[in-house]
Coordinates of C-alpha atoms and ligand atoms in Angstrom, one line a residue:
X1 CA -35.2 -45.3 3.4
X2 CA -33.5 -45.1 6.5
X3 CA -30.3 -43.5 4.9
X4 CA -32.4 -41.0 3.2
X5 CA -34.3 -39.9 6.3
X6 CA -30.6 -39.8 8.0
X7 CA -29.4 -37.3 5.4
X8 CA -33.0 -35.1 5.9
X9 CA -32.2 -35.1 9.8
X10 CA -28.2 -33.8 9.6
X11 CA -29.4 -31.4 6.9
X12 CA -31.7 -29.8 9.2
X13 CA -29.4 -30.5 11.9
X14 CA -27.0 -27.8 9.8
X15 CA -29.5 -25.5 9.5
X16 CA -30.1 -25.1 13.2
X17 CA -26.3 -25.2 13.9
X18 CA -25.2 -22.7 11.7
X19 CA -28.3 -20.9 12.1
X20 CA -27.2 -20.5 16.0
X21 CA -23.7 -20.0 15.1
X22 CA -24.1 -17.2 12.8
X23 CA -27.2 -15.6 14.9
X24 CA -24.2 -15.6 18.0
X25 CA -22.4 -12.9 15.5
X26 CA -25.2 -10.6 15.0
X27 CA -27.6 -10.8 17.8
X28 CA -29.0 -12.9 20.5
X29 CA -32.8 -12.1 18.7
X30 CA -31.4 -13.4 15.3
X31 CA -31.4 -17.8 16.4
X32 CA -34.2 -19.0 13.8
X33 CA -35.5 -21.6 16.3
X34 CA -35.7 -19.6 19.1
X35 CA -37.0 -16.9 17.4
X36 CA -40.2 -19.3 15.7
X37 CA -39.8 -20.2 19.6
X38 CA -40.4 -17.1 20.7
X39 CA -42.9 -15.6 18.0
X40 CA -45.3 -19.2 18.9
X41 CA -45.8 -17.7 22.5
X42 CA -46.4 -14.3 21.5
X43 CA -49.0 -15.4 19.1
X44 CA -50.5 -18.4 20.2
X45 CA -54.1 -17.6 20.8
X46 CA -55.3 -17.3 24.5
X47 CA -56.7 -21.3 24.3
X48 CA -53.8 -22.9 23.1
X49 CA -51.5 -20.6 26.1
X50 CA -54.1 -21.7 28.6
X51 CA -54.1 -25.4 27.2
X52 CA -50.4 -25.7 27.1
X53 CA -50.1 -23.8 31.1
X54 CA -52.8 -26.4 32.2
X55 CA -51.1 -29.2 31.0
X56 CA -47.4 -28.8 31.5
X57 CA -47.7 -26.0 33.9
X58 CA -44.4 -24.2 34.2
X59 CA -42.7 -26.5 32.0
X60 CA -44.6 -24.7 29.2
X61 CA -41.6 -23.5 27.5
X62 CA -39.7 -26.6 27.3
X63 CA -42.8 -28.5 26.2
X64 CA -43.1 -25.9 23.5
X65 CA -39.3 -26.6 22.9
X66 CA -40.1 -30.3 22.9
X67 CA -43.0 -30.1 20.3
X68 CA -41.1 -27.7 17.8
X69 CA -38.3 -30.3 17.9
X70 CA -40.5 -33.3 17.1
X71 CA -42.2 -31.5 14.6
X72 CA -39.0 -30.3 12.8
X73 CA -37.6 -33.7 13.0
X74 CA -40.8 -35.2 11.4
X75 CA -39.9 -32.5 8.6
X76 CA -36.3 -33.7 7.9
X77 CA -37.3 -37.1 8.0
X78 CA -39.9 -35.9 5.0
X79 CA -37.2 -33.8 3.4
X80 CA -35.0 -37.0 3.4
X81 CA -37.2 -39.0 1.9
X82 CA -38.6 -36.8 -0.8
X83 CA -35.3 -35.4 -1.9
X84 CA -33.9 -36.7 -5.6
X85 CA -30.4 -36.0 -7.6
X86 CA -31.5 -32.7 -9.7
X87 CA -34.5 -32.3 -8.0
X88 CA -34.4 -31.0 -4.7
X89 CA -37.9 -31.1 -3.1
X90 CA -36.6 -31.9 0.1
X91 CA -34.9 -28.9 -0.3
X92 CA -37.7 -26.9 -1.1
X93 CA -39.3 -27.8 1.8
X94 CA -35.6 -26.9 3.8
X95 CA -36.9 -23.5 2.2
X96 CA -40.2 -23.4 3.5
X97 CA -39.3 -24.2 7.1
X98 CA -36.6 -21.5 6.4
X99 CA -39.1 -19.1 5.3
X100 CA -41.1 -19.6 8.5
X101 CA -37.8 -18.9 10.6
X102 CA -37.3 -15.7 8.4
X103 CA -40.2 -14.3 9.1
X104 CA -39.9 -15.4 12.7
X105 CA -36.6 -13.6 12.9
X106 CA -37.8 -10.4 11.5
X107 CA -40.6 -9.6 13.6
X108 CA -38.8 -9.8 16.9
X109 CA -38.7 -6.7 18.7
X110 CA -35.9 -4.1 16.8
X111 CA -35.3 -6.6 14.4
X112 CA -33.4 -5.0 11.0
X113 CA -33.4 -6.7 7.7
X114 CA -29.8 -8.1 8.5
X115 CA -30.9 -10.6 11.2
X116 CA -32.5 -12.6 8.2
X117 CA -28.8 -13.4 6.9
X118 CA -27.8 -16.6 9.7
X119 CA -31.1 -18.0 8.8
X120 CA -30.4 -17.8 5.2
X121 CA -26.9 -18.9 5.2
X122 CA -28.0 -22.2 7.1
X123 CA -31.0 -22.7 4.9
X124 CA -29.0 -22.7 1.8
X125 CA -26.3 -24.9 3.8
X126 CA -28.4 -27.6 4.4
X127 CA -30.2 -27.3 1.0
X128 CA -26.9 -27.7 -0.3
X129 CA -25.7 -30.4 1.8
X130 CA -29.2 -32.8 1.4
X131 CA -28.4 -32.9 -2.2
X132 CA -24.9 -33.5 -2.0
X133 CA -25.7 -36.2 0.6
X134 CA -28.5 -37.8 -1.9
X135 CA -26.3 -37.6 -4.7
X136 CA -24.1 -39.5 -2.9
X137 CA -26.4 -42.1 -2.0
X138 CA -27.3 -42.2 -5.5
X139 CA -24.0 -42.8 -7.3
X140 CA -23.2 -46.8 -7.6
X141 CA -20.0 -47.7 -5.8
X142 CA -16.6 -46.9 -8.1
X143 CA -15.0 -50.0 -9.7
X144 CA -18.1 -52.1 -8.3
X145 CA -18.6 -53.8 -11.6
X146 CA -22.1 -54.9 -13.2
X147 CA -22.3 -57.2 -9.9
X148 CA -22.6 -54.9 -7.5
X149 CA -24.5 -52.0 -9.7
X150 CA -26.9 -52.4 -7.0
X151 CA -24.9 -51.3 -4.0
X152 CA -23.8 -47.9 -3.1
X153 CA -21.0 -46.5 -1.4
X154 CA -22.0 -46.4 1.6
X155 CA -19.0 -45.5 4.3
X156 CA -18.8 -42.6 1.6
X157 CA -22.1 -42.2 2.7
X158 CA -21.7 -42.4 6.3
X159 CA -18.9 -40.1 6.0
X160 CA -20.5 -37.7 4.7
X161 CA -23.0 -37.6 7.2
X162 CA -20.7 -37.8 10.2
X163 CA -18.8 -34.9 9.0
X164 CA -22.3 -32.7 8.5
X165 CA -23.7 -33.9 11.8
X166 CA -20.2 -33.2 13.3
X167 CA -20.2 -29.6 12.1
X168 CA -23.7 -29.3 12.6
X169 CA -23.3 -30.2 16.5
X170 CA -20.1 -28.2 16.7
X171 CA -21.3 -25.5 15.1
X172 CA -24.8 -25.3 17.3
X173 CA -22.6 -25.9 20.8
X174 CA -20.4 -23.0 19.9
X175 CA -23.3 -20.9 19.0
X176 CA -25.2 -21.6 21.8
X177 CA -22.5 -20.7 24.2
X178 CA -21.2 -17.3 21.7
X179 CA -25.0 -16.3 21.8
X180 CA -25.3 -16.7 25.8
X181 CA -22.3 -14.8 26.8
X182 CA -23.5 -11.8 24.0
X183 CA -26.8 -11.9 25.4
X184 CA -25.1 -11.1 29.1
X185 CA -22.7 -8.4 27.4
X186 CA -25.5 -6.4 25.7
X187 CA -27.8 -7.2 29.0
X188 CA -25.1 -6.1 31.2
X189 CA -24.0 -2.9 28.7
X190 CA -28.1 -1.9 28.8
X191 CA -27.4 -1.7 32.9
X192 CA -24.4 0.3 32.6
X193 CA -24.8 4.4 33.6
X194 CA -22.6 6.9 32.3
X195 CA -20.9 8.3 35.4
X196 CA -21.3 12.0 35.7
X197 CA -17.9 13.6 35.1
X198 CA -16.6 15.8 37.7
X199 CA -14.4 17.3 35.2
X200 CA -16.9 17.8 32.5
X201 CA -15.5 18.5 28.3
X202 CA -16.3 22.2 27.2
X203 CA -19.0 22.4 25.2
X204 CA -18.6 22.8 21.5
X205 CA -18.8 26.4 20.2
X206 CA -20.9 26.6 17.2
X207 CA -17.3 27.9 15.0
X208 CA -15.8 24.5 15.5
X209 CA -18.1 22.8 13.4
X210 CA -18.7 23.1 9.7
X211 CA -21.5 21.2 9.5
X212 CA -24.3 23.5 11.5
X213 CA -24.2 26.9 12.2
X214 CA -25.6 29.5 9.1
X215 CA -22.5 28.9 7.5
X216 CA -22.4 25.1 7.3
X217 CA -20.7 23.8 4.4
X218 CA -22.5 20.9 2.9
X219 CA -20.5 17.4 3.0
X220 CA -18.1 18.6 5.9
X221 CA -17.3 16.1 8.2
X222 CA -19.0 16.8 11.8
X223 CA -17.0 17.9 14.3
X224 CA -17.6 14.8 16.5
X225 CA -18.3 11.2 14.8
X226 CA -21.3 9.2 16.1
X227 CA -20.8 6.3 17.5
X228 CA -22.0 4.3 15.1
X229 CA -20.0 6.4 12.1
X230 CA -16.7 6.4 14.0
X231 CA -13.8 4.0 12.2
X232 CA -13.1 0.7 14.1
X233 CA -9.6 -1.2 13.8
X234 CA -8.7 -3.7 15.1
X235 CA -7.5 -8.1 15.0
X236 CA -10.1 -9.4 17.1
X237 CA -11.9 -11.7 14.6
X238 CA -14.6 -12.0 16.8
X239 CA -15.4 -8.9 19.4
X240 CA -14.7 -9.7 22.9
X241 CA -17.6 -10.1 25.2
X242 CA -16.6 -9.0 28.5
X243 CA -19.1 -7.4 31.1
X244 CA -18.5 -5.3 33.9
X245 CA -18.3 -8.0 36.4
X246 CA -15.9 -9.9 34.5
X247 CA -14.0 -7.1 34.2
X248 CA -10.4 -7.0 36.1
X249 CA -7.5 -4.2 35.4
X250 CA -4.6 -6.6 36.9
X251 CA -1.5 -3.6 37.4
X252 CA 1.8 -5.4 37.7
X253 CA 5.6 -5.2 36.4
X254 CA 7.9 -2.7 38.0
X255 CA 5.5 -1.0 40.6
X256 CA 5.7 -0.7 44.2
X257 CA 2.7 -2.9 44.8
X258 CA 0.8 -5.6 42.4
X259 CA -3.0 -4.5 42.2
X260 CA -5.8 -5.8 40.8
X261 CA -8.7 -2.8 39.9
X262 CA -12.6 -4.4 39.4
X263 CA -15.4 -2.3 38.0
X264 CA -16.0 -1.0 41.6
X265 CA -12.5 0.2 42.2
X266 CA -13.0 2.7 39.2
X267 CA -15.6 4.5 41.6
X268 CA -12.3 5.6 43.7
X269 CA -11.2 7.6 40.7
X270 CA -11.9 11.1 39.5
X271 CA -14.6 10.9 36.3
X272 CA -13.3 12.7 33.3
X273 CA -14.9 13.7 30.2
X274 CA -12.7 14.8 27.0
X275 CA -12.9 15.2 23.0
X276 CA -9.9 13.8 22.0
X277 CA -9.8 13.0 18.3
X278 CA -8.3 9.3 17.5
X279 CA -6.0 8.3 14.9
X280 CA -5.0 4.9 12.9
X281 CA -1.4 4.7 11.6
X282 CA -2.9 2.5 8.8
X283 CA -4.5 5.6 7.5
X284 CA -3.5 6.7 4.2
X285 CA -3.2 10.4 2.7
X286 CA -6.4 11.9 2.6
X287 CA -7.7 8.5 4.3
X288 CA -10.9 8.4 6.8
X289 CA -9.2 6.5 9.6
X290 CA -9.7 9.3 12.3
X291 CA -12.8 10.0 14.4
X292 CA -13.4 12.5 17.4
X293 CA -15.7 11.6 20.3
X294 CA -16.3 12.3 23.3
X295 CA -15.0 10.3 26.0
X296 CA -15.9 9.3 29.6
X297 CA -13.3 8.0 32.0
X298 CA -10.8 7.9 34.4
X299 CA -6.9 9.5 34.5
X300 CA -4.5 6.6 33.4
X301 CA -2.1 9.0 35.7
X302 CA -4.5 8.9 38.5
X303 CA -4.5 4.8 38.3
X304 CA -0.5 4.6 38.1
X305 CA 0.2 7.4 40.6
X306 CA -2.1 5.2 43.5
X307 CA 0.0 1.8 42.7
X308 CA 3.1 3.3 42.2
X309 CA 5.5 3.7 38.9
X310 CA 9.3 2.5 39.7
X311 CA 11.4 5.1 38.2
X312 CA 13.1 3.2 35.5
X313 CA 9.7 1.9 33.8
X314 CA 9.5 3.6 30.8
X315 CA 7.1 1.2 29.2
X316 CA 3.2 1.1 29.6
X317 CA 2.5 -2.6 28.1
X318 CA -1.3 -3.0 28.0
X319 CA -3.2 -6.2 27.2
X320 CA -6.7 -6.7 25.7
X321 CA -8.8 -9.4 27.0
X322 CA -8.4 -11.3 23.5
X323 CA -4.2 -11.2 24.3
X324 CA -3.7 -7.9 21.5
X325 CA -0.8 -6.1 23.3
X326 CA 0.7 -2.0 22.9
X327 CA 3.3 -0.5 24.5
X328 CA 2.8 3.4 25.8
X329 CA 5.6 5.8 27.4
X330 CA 5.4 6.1 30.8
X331 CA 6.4 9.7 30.3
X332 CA 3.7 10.6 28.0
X333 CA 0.8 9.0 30.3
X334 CA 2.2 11.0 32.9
X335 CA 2.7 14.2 31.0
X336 CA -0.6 16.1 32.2
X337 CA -2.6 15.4 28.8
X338 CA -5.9 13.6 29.3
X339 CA -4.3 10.1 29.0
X340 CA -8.1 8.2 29.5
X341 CA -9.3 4.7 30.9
X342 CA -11.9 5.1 29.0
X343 CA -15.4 3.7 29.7
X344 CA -17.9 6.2 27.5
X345 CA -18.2 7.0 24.1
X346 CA -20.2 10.0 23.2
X347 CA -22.8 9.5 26.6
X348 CA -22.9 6.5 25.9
X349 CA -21.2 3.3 27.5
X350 CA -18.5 2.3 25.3
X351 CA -20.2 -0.1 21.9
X352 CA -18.6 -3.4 21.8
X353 CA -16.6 -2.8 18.8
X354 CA -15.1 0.3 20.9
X355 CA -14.0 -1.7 24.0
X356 CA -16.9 -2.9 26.1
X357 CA -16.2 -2.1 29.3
X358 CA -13.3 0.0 28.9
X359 CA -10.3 1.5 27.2
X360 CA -7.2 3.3 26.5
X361 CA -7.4 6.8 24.4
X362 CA -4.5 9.4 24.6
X363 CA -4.2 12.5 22.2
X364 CA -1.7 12.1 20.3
X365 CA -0.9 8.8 19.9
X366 CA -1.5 6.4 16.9
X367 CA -4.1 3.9 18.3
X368 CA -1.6 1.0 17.6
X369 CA 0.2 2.8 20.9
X370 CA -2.3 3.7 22.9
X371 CA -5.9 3.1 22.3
X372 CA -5.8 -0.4 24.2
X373 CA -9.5 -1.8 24.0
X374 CA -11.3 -4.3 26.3
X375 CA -7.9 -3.8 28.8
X376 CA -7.4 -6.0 31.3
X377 CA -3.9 -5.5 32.0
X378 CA -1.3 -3.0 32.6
X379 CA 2.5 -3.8 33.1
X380 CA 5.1 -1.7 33.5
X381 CA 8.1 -2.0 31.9
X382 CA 10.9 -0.9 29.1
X383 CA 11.0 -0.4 25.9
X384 CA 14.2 -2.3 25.7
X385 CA 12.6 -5.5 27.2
X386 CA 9.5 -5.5 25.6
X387 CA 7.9 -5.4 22.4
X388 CA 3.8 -5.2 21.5
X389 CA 2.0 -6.5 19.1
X390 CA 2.4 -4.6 16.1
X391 CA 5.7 -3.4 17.0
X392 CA 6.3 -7.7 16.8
X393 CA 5.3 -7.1 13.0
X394 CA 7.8 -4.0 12.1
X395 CA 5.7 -0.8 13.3
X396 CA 7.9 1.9 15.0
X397 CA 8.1 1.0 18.7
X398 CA 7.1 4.8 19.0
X399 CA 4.0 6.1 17.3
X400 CA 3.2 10.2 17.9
X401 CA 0.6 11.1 15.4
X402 CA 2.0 13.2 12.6
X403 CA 0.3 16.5 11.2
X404 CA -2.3 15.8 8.5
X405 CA -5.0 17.5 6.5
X406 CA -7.6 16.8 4.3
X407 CA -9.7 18.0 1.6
X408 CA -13.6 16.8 2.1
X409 CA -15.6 18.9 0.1
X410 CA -15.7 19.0 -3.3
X411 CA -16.2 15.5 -2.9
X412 CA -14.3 13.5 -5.7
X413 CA -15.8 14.0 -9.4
X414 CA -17.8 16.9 -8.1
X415 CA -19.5 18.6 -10.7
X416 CA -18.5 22.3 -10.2
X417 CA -19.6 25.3 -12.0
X418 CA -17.0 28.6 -12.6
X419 CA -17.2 31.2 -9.8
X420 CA -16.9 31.0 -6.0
X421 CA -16.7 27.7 -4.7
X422 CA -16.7 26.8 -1.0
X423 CA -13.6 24.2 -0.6
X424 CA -13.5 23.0 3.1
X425 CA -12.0 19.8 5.3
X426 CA -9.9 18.9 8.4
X427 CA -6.6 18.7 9.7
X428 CA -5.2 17.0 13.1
X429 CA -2.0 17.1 14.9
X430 CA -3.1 15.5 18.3
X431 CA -1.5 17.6 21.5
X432 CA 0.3 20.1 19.4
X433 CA -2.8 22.0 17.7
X434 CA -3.5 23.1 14.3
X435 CA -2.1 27.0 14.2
X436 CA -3.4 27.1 10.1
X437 CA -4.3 25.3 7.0
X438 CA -2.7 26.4 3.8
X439 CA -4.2 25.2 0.0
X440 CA -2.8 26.3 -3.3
X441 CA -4.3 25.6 -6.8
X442 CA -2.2 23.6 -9.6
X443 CA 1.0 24.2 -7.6
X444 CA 0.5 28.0 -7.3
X445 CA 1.7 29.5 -4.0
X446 CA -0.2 28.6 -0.8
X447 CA -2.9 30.8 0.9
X448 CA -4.3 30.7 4.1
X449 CA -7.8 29.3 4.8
X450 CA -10.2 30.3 7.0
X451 CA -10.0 27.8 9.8
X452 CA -12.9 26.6 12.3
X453 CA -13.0 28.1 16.2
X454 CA -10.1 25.8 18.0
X455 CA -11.3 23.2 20.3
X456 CA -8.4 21.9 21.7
X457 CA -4.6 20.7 21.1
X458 CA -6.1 17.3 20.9
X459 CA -9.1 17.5 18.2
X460 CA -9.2 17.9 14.8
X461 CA -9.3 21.2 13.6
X462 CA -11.9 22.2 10.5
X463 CA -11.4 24.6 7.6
X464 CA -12.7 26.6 5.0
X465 CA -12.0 28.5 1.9
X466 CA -13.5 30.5 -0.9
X467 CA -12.3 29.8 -4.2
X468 CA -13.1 32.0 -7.6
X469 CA -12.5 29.0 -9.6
X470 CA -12.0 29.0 -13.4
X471 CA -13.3 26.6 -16.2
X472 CA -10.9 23.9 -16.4
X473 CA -9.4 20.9 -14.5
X474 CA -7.7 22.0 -11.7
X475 CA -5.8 20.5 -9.3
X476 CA -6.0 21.1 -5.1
X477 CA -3.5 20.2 -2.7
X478 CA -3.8 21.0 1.6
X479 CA -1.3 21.6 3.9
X480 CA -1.6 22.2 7.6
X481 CA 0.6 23.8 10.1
X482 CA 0.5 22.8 13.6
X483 CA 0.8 24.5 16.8
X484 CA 4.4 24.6 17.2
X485 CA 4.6 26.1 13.8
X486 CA 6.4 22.6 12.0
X487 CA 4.9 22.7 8.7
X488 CA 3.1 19.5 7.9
X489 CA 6.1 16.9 5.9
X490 CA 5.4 17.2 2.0
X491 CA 7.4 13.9 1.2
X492 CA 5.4 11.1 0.1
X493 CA 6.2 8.2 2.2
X494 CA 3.4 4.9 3.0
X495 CA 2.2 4.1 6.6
X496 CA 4.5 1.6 7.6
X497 CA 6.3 2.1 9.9
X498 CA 5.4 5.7 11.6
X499 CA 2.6 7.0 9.4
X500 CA 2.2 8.3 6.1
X501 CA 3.1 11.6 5.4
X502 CA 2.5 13.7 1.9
X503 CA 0.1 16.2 1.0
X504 CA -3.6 15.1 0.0
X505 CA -4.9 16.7 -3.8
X506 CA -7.9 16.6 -5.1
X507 CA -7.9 16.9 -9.2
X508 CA -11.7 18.9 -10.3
X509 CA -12.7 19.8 -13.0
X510 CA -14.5 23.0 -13.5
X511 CA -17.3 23.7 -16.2
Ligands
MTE1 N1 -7.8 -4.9 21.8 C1 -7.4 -4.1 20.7 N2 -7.3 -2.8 20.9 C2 -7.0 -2.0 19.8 C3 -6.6 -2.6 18.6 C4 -6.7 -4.0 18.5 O1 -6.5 -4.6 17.4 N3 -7.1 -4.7 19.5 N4 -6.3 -1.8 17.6 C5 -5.8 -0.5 17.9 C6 -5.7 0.4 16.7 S1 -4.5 0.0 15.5 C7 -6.5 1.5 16.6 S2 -6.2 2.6 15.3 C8 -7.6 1.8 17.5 C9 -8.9 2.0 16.8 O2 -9.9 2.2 17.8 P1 -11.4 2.2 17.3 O3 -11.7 0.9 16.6 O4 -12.3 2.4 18.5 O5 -11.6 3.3 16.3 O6 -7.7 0.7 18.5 C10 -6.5 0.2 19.0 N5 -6.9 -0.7 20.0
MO2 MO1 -4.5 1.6 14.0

């Protein structure tokens, strides 16, 4: 009796634990209990609000807490006792309670189909762990002999609980605190106001994009990348939650004085606002690892003129709050281009997966040497006395973003009919410009494309062209010239260690 009603109680002791853990990864509204919690006092008619007010006054909530808890134990209990090997009834009724936090879940304010997942996750976690507990319970003791047929194994038993209600108390401890400190970052992120940039980005003319304008070319790329469409890279398994307060810039290493920036400081500083159009080394010919935005921050120049660069530091060695590390020349901070501490993405305040409260972004720099997020720290230093993180795992210690172009539309297995056919895409070569893009058809000689209205040196330049093509299967290939006139490098070679460089194709066939 008692071991059954045991097991019921650490199953739903699971599903609570991982329900909170996994809720802390998508969203403080996403905790099944607190959300059946929560959903209770919004609809609890006006008698039972006044009843529960009258009697426990402003210790409403936790009586609500209270009750939920002792009626959700009273569940387990029943789950425990009602569960069998093959047939899982408590788990069934596991399910039901699971259904109730489901539909709890998705009627809290903003809710989107995905905040359902921790609560079903747990459900099936604890349906899965009452039966293997039962089972367990079940099964006579090994080598017992006819003797003991009666008896059970019962420290396999205990063990087995122990280790679920271990897991289930870890796991609900760790979500409770994850879920608190995300609940602070998005409150905290919701106060946050853009600051107005003195030194505001030039608007985009309608030529640099291919996607609007009466020529628009359907299935470009846009010009800029939302937000929520913009790549993300990076090793944090679990995105830092740091808020504004928290927040510290610590400058230190070979300057003339040691200083420590908070969120305030940043006010001293001129505000900026820049496209600049970023850039994995990861990415792969004709890859997608490269988004433009708009940007909202402060000089990195600015910062390190007012503390004071020694000479001999050639190294910029940041460090994110989660300990990731890159290594920047000084020089090219310091070279006039709009080097960024970044704390705005497109208007709005950076998201978290972008570097709540702030980062690094420099044109033309591979973000592996540059694009620092949630920084905390700045030291100066050399090259020859200190490595970063991926430079640690055999990426070139130096990382300028090499000229690259790439064939968007036709889209790959396009069904294209003979005649003219609009081919169009983008090329980047951060800080040096795009000067033209060149295509040529089944290794015929190259021709210019019509290429978009420049933005700047440091975005991503579009392009079009107008092909009469034939029936047949045909095969495209881009190549893009940059602003000094270097033609973009033709040999195939993989990312590591310095980028990939080749030309991207795109085989179509035309009926
Ligand atoms: N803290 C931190 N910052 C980081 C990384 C990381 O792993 N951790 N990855 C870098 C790499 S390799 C790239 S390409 C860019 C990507 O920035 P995004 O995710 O905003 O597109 O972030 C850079 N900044
Ligand atoms: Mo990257």
């Amino acid at each position: 009796m008692l071991s059954r009603a045991g097991a019921g109680v650490v199953a739903a002791g699971l599903v609570l634990g991982l329900g909170e853990l996994l809720a802390a990864t998508t969203g403080p509204d996403a905790s099944p209990y607190f959300a059946v919690g929560a959903t209770t006092v919004d609809r609890a008619p006006a008698w039972a609000r006044e009843f529960a007010i009258g009697t426990f006054g402003t210790a409403d909530k936790p009586a609500l807490f209270v009750g939920m808890s002792v009626l959700l134990a009273t569940c387990a209990v029943v789950a425990g006792l009602i569960e069998r090997p093959r047939r899982p009834y408590g788990g069934a009724l596991l399910a039901a309670l699971g259904a109730v936090g489901v539909y709890a879940v998705l009627n809290r304010p903003g809710a989107t189909a995905s905040a359902a997942v921790p609560t079903v996750i747990a459900v099936v976690a604890g349906m899965l762990f009452l039966q293997f507990a039962i089972r367990v319970l079940w099964t006579p003791r090994r080598g017992g002999g006819p003797s003991s047929s009666s008896g059970i194994d019962r420290r396999r038993f205990l063990a087995v609980l122990g280790a679920g209600a271990a897991v289930a108390v870890a796991a609900g401890a760790a979500g409770r605190y994850l879920g608190d400190r995300l609940a602070q970052v998005l409150e905290d992120r919701s106060r946050f106001r853009v600051p107005l940039a003195a030194d505001a980005a030039p608007v985009v003319p309608s030529g640099s994009d291919l996607t609007t304008g009466p020529r628009a070319v359907p299935g470009a790329t846009s010009f800029v990348t939302t937000n929520r469409d913009f790549y993300r890279i990076d090793t944090a398994l679990q995105v830092p939650r740091l808020t504004t307060a928290d927040w510290r810039l610590r400058v230190h290493g070979m300057v003339d004085g040691e200083t420590t920036l908070t969120w305030d400081d940043l006010a001293g500083f001129e505000v900026v606002e820049r496209l600049v159009t970023l850039t994995c080394v990861s990415n792969e010919i004709g890859g997608d690892l490269a988004g433009n935005a708009r940007w909202t921050g402060y000089r990195m120049s600015e910062i390190l003129d007012r503390v004071g660069v020694r000479p001999d530091a050639d190294m910029l060695l940041s460090t994110s709050v989660d300990g990731f590390t890159v290594g920047t020349p000084v020089a090219v901070v310091r070279d006039g281009r709009d080097a960024l501490l970044a704390v705005a993405m497109n208007g709005e305040p950076l998201p978290l997966e972008h570097g709540y409260p702030a980062r690094q972004v420099v044109p033309g720099l591979y973000g592996y040497v540059s694009a620092t997020k949630w920084v905390v720290d700045w030291e100066l230093t050399r090259f020859d006395r200190a490595q970063a993180y991926w430079t640690q795992r055999g990426w070139a210690p130096q990382g300028p973003i090499r000229t690259a172009s790439r064939i968007d539309v036709p889209a790959p297995f396009a069904r294209i009919t003979a005649g003219p056919v609009v081919v169009a895409g983008t090329a980047w070569a951060q800080h040096r410009g795009i000067g033209r893009v060149e295509i040529r058809v089944d290794g015929g000689p190259w021709q210019e494309t019509e290429p978009a209205t420049e933005y700047s040196a440091d975005t991503w330049r579009q392009w079009r062209w107008v092909w009469d093509a034939s029936p047949g299967e045909h095969r495209l290939e881009v190549r893009a010239v940059d602003g000094t006139g270097a033609v973009q490098d033709e040999q195939r070679r993989p990312p590591v260690p310095d980028g990939a460089t080749g030309l991207h194709s795109r085989t179509v066939t035309v009926g």
